[in-house]
Amino acid sequence: MSSHTPSPVKRLTAPEIYARKGGTPLVSLTAYDAPMAEILDDHCDILLVGDSVGMVVHGLPNTIGVTMEMMILHGQAVMRGARRAFVVVDMPFGSYEGEPEVAFANAARLLKETGAQAVKVESGPTVARTIAYLTQRGIPVMGHIGLRPQAVNVDGGFRAKGRTPEEREKVLQEARDTDAAGAFAIVIEGVAADLAGEITAAVKAPTIGIGASAACDGQILVVDDMLGQFDWSPKFVRRYAALRETISEAAAAYAKDVKSRDFPAPQETYFAK
């Protein structure tokens, strides 16, 4: 009898993502653990281990407190669950804004210790040089422009970008610089539809929108927002489920059965032989 080992599933690559510019829109969601990554893997081109994990999973008020260790832990979990999707890990605040050599050491650590295929950085005014430094040394980089969550303290909160002529030109220039530096894709967050369309037309890399209209080359959402696990979500989120209510109802039913001793029932109980 001969045994047959199934062929391993081939993961998507950075060049394949880059080649999707102007084609079938890229489907992306965040993932923070192995079970969710396994579920999403069949449906997503890109899974982002976002630093949003600090808020979504760890209850932090923003992403500033997220550490390298947190990103590595969740990146490892997602890689255990995903087989086909291209996995990107966010570089946390403070890990890449200084000298490019430090950014490279941190990015290399993320990829080595997680097995992920790329990192994402928020493309502030000084980051293009770092993106070029990383890509030239074999690290695929996804950029992030517009509303940048790691800049929350400078901006005084989470607010849409590009609403004034000066700010609009600044966001557009950051997009051009990120593209020229070699990013294989660029997340655009929290900008008006016309600006998102202008950016998408101006850059060679595919754009992935979050609150940036259907003009982009793909879309991403925080998976917990999309699944309705919070009682509030941003304007740009469409809820495709209502898991908060479902989980609450299930927990209430369980509590009721425990208190009435209806659970566990005989079919859920072990007995002596």
mmCIF file of N, CA and C in Angstrom, residues 81 140 203 222 235 245 253:
data_model
loop_
_atom_site.group_PDB
_atom_site.id
_atom_site.type_symbol
_atom_site.label_atom_id
_atom_site.label_comp_id
_atom_site.label_asym_id
_atom_site.label_seq_id
_atom_site.Cartn_x
_atom_site.Cartn_y
_atom_site.Cartn_z
ATOM 1 N N GLY A 81 -2.165 29.060 11.767
ATOM 2 C CA GLY A 81 -3.511 28.840 11.250
ATOM 3 C C GLY A 81 -3.638 29.049 9.756
ATOM 4 N N PRO A 140 10.055 42.565 2.350
ATOM 5 C CA PRO A 140 8.903 43.203 1.719
ATOM 6 C C PRO A 140 8.187 44.112 2.717
ATOM 7 N N VAL A 203 0.067 55.836 -7.988
ATOM 8 C CA VAL A 203 1.116 54.916 -7.534
ATOM 9 C C VAL A 203 1.050 53.597 -8.305
ATOM 10 N N VAL A 222 -10.766 45.515 10.280
ATOM 11 C CA VAL A 222 -10.469 44.769 11.506
ATOM 12 C C VAL A 222 -11.545 43.700 11.635
ATOM 13 N N LYS A 235 -17.489 54.508 11.113
ATOM 14 C CA LYS A 235 -18.439 54.722 10.013
ATOM 15 C C LYS A 235 -18.156 53.827 8.822
ATOM 16 N N GLU A 245 -23.926 39.976 20.128
ATOM 17 C CA GLU A 245 -25.233 39.538 20.606
ATOM 18 C C GLU A 245 -25.300 38.013 20.693
ATOM 19 N N ALA A 253 -27.617 31.700 28.113
ATOM 20 C CA ALA A 253 -28.260 30.380 28.114
ATOM 21 C C ALA A 253 -27.448 29.379 28.926
#
